Amino acid sequence: MKQAFLNLINMMLSGMLVMLGFSSCSEGDNPEDIPLMYGSPHGSYKVSGLVTDVDGAPVKGARIVVRKYKADGQYLYFPNASDTTYTDNQGRYEREGGSGAEPSIRIVCDDPSGAYASDSTDCVLKYEGRDGMWDMGTATVKADFKLRQNPDKE
């Protein structure tokens, strides 16, 4: 009997919380007010560029990793994740991805063979083409790299 009474109280309290949530979705009594919405902003990004050595020769098979910005100033890295792409025979790369509308990303370029030293650049994302309340649009970034010979391999 006591358990049934507690279940009834829990259901009533849950119902009241739901009603409070729905009633607080606008800023005032004016029906023309834009309702406040729950959700997370999102956007997409397109990164592309060219990877060459210091003499201008394309670097084939260089690994490009897009690291997403984290609130504490660090950049997230997930090994073997879908945020990685490789350059083609002409040293070009292109990568598209989704984001939580990060303010910036870090693009890291390294050579899996070890012949060239790694390089990276931080890019501020400027979203364009906003569509709706939460879609921030798409940010396009071009980042070229000139890799130096790895001093350990010389």
mmCIF file of C-alpha atoms in Angstrom:
data_model
loop_
_atom_site.group_PDB
_atom_site.id
_atom_site.type_symbol
_atom_site.label_atom_id
_atom_site.label_comp_id
_atom_site.label_asym_id
_atom_site.label_seq_id
_atom_site.Cartn_x
_atom_site.Cartn_y
_atom_site.Cartn_z
ATOM 1 C CA MET A 1 0.000 0.000 0.000
ATOM 2 C CA LYS A 2 2.826 2.367 0.912
ATOM 3 C CA GLN A 3 4.605 1.620 -2.425
ATOM 4 C CA ALA A 4 1.421 2.341 -4.424
ATOM 5 C CA PHE A 5 1.021 5.665 -2.612
ATOM 6 C CA LEU A 6 4.659 6.631 -3.395
ATOM 7 C CA ASN A 7 4.185 5.677 -7.068
ATOM 8 C CA LEU A 8 1.078 7.893 -7.236
ATOM 9 C CA ILE A 9 2.972 10.828 -5.685
ATOM 10 C CA ASN A 10 5.886 10.334 -8.131
ATOM 11 C CA MET A 11 3.513 10.325 -11.109
ATOM 12 C CA MET A 12 1.775 13.497 -9.892
ATOM 13 C CA LEU A 13 5.084 15.294 -9.323
ATOM 14 C CA SER A 14 6.351 14.206 -12.756
ATOM 15 C CA GLY A 15 3.164 15.505 -14.361
ATOM 16 C CA MET A 16 3.547 18.855 -12.611
ATOM 17 C CA LEU A 17 7.155 19.170 -13.780
ATOM 18 C CA VAL A 18 6.108 18.448 -17.358
ATOM 19 C CA MET A 19 3.411 21.120 -17.180
ATOM 20 C CA LEU A 20 5.877 23.627 -15.757
ATOM 21 C CA GLY A 21 8.282 22.880 -18.582
ATOM 22 C CA PHE A 22 5.660 23.503 -21.263
ATOM 23 C CA SER A 23 4.380 26.656 -19.617
ATOM 24 C CA SER A 24 7.875 28.176 -19.429
ATOM 25 C CA CYS A 25 8.599 27.927 -23.158
ATOM 26 C CA SER A 26 7.845 31.578 -23.885
ATOM 27 C CA GLU A 27 9.285 34.819 -22.607
ATOM 28 C CA GLY A 28 5.999 36.476 -21.660
ATOM 29 C CA ASP A 29 2.262 36.687 -22.114
ATOM 30 C CA ASN A 30 2.534 38.242 -25.569
ATOM 31 C CA PRO A 31 1.500 35.580 -28.143
ATOM 32 C CA GLU A 32 3.877 37.157 -30.690
ATOM 33 C CA ASP A 33 6.917 36.354 -28.515
ATOM 34 C CA ILE A 34 9.296 33.847 -30.009
ATOM 35 C CA PRO A 35 9.149 30.715 -27.877
ATOM 36 C CA LEU A 36 12.286 29.580 -26.121
ATOM 37 C CA MET A 37 13.421 26.232 -27.446
ATOM 38 C CA TYR A 38 15.474 23.403 -26.085
ATOM 39 C CA GLY A 39 18.311 21.963 -28.163
ATOM 40 C CA SER A 40 21.899 22.358 -29.226
ATOM 41 C CA PRO A 41 23.259 24.504 -32.034
ATOM 42 C CA HIS A 42 24.901 22.531 -34.807
ATOM 43 C CA GLY A 43 26.727 23.269 -37.994
ATOM 44 C CA SER A 44 28.881 21.625 -40.576
ATOM 45 C CA TYR A 45 32.347 22.296 -41.869
ATOM 46 C CA LYS A 46 34.294 21.699 -45.064
ATOM 47 C CA VAL A 47 38.093 21.722 -44.902
ATOM 48 C CA SER A 48 40.362 21.442 -47.913
ATOM 49 C CA GLY A 49 43.888 22.257 -48.884
ATOM 50 C CA LEU A 50 47.174 21.232 -50.414
ATOM 51 C CA VAL A 51 50.110 19.532 -48.700
ATOM 52 C CA THR A 52 53.557 20.004 -50.236
ATOM 53 C CA ASP A 53 57.146 19.803 -49.086
ATOM 54 C CA VAL A 54 59.246 22.967 -48.796
ATOM 55 C CA ASP A 55 60.287 22.574 -52.458
ATOM 56 C CA GLY A 56 56.645 22.571 -53.607
ATOM 57 C CA ALA A 57 56.365 18.850 -54.427
ATOM 58 C CA PRO A 58 53.027 17.311 -53.413
ATOM 59 C CA VAL A 59 53.045 14.975 -50.414
ATOM 60 C CA LYS A 60 50.970 11.884 -51.194
ATOM 61 C CA GLY A 61 49.301 10.024 -48.306
ATOM 62 C CA ALA A 62 49.719 12.721 -45.653
ATOM 63 C CA ARG A 63 47.226 12.268 -42.813
ATOM 64 C CA ILE A 64 44.875 15.168 -42.055
ATOM 65 C CA VAL A 65 43.071 15.083 -38.696
ATOM 66 C CA VAL A 66 40.383 17.584 -37.728
ATOM 67 C CA ARG A 67 40.332 18.123 -33.970
ATOM 68 C CA LYS A 68 37.244 19.749 -32.537
ATOM 69 C CA TYR A 69 37.476 22.516 -29.959
ATOM 70 C CA LYS A 70 36.651 21.716 -26.350
ATOM 71 C CA ALA A 71 35.478 24.350 -23.860
ATOM 72 C CA ASP A 72 38.636 24.234 -21.740
ATOM 73 C CA GLY A 73 40.807 25.351 -24.649
ATOM 74 C CA GLN A 74 41.927 21.855 -25.602
ATOM 75 C CA TYR A 75 41.234 20.080 -28.880
ATOM 76 C CA LEU A 76 39.654 16.637 -28.910
ATOM 77 C CA TYR A 77 41.376 13.800 -30.723
ATOM 78 C CA PHE A 78 39.873 10.408 -31.388
ATOM 79 C CA PRO A 79 42.404 8.008 -32.973
ATOM 80 C CA ASN A 80 41.050 6.076 -35.953
ATOM 81 C CA ALA A 81 37.874 8.165 -35.951
ATOM 82 C CA SER A 82 36.012 9.523 -38.942
ATOM 83 C CA ASP A 83 37.678 12.934 -38.548
ATOM 84 C CA THR A 84 40.715 11.731 -40.531
ATOM 85 C CA THR A 85 41.440 11.884 -44.254
ATOM 86 C CA TYR A 86 44.531 11.474 -46.460
ATOM 87 C CA THR A 87 45.975 13.479 -49.336
ATOM 88 C CA ASP A 88 45.680 12.212 -52.915
ATOM 89 C CA ASN A 89 48.516 11.885 -55.483
ATOM 90 C CA GLN A 90 48.548 15.659 -56.021
ATOM 91 C CA GLY A 91 48.725 16.391 -52.270
ATOM 92 C CA ARG A 92 45.127 17.633 -52.103
ATOM 93 C CA TYR A 93 42.662 16.785 -49.371
ATOM 94 C CA GLU A 94 39.032 17.518 -48.594
ATOM 95 C CA ARG A 95 36.981 16.633 -45.538
ATOM 96 C CA GLU A 96 33.407 17.406 -44.533
ATOM 97 C CA GLY A 97 31.931 16.868 -41.121
ATOM 98 C CA GLY A 98 29.348 17.911 -38.620
ATOM 99 C CA SER A 99 29.967 19.843 -35.484
ATOM 100 C CA GLY A 100 28.350 21.189 -32.392
ATOM 101 C CA ALA A 101 28.973 24.672 -33.818
ATOM 102 C CA GLU A 102 32.477 24.834 -32.349
ATOM 103 C CA PRO A 103 34.137 28.239 -32.557
ATOM 104 C CA SER A 104 37.334 26.742 -33.931
ATOM 105 C CA ILE A 105 39.063 23.556 -35.031
ATOM 106 C CA ARG A 106 42.668 22.429 -35.228
ATOM 107 C CA ILE A 107 43.822 20.800 -38.451
ATOM 108 C CA VAL A 108 46.796 18.503 -37.930
ATOM 109 C CA CYS A 109 48.909 17.257 -40.836
ATOM 110 C CA ASP A 110 51.417 14.471 -40.424
ATOM 111 C CA ASP A 111 53.206 11.990 -42.616
ATOM 112 C CA PRO A 112 52.595 8.358 -41.601
ATOM 113 C CA SER A 113 55.892 7.345 -43.221
ATOM 114 C CA GLY A 114 57.760 9.698 -40.879
ATOM 115 C CA ALA A 115 59.708 11.383 -43.692
ATOM 116 C CA TYR A 116 58.189 14.787 -42.873
ATOM 117 C CA ALA A 117 57.658 16.587 -39.562
ATOM 118 C CA SER A 118 54.076 17.188 -38.432
ATOM 119 C CA ASP A 119 52.404 20.587 -38.662
ATOM 120 C CA SER A 120 49.091 22.033 -37.495
ATOM 121 C CA THR A 121 46.992 25.167 -37.688
ATOM 122 C CA ASP A 122 44.075 26.493 -35.642
ATOM 123 C CA CYS A 123 41.144 27.783 -37.690
ATOM 124 C CA VAL A 124 38.269 29.988 -36.558
ATOM 125 C CA LEU A 125 35.005 28.735 -38.038
ATOM 126 C CA LYS A 126 32.770 31.354 -39.644
ATOM 127 C CA TYR A 127 29.401 29.780 -40.323
ATOM 128 C CA GLU A 128 27.324 30.966 -43.278
ATOM 129 C CA GLY A 129 23.892 30.027 -44.577
ATOM 130 C CA ARG A 130 22.121 29.792 -41.247
ATOM 131 C CA ASP A 131 18.876 27.841 -41.577
ATOM 132 C CA GLY A 132 16.547 27.998 -38.603
ATOM 133 C CA MET A 133 17.066 28.414 -34.897
ATOM 134 C CA TRP A 134 19.716 25.740 -34.353
ATOM 135 C CA ASP A 135 21.380 25.216 -37.740
ATOM 136 C CA MET A 136 24.350 27.579 -37.760
ATOM 137 C CA GLY A 137 25.123 26.827 -41.421
ATOM 138 C CA THR A 138 28.394 25.677 -42.965
ATOM 139 C CA ALA A 139 31.941 26.872 -42.351
ATOM 140 C CA THR A 140 34.484 26.507 -45.164
ATOM 141 C CA VAL A 141 38.196 26.428 -44.339
ATOM 142 C CA LYS A 142 41.198 26.201 -46.671
ATOM 143 C CA ALA A 143 44.440 25.170 -44.997
ATOM 144 C CA ASP A 144 47.620 24.464 -46.962
ATOM 145 C CA PHE A 145 50.702 22.878 -45.400
ATOM 146 C CA LYS A 146 54.387 22.982 -46.377
ATOM 147 C CA LEU A 147 56.035 20.094 -44.569
ATOM 148 C CA ARG A 148 59.726 20.079 -43.653
ATOM 149 C CA GLN A 149 61.908 17.000 -43.698
ATOM 150 C CA ASN A 150 61.816 15.158 -40.385
ATOM 151 C CA PRO A 151 65.211 15.802 -38.720
ATOM 152 C CA ASP A 152 65.144 12.274 -37.247
ATOM 153 C CA LYS A 153 64.983 10.776 -40.765
ATOM 154 C CA GLU A 154 67.832 12.743 -42.323
#
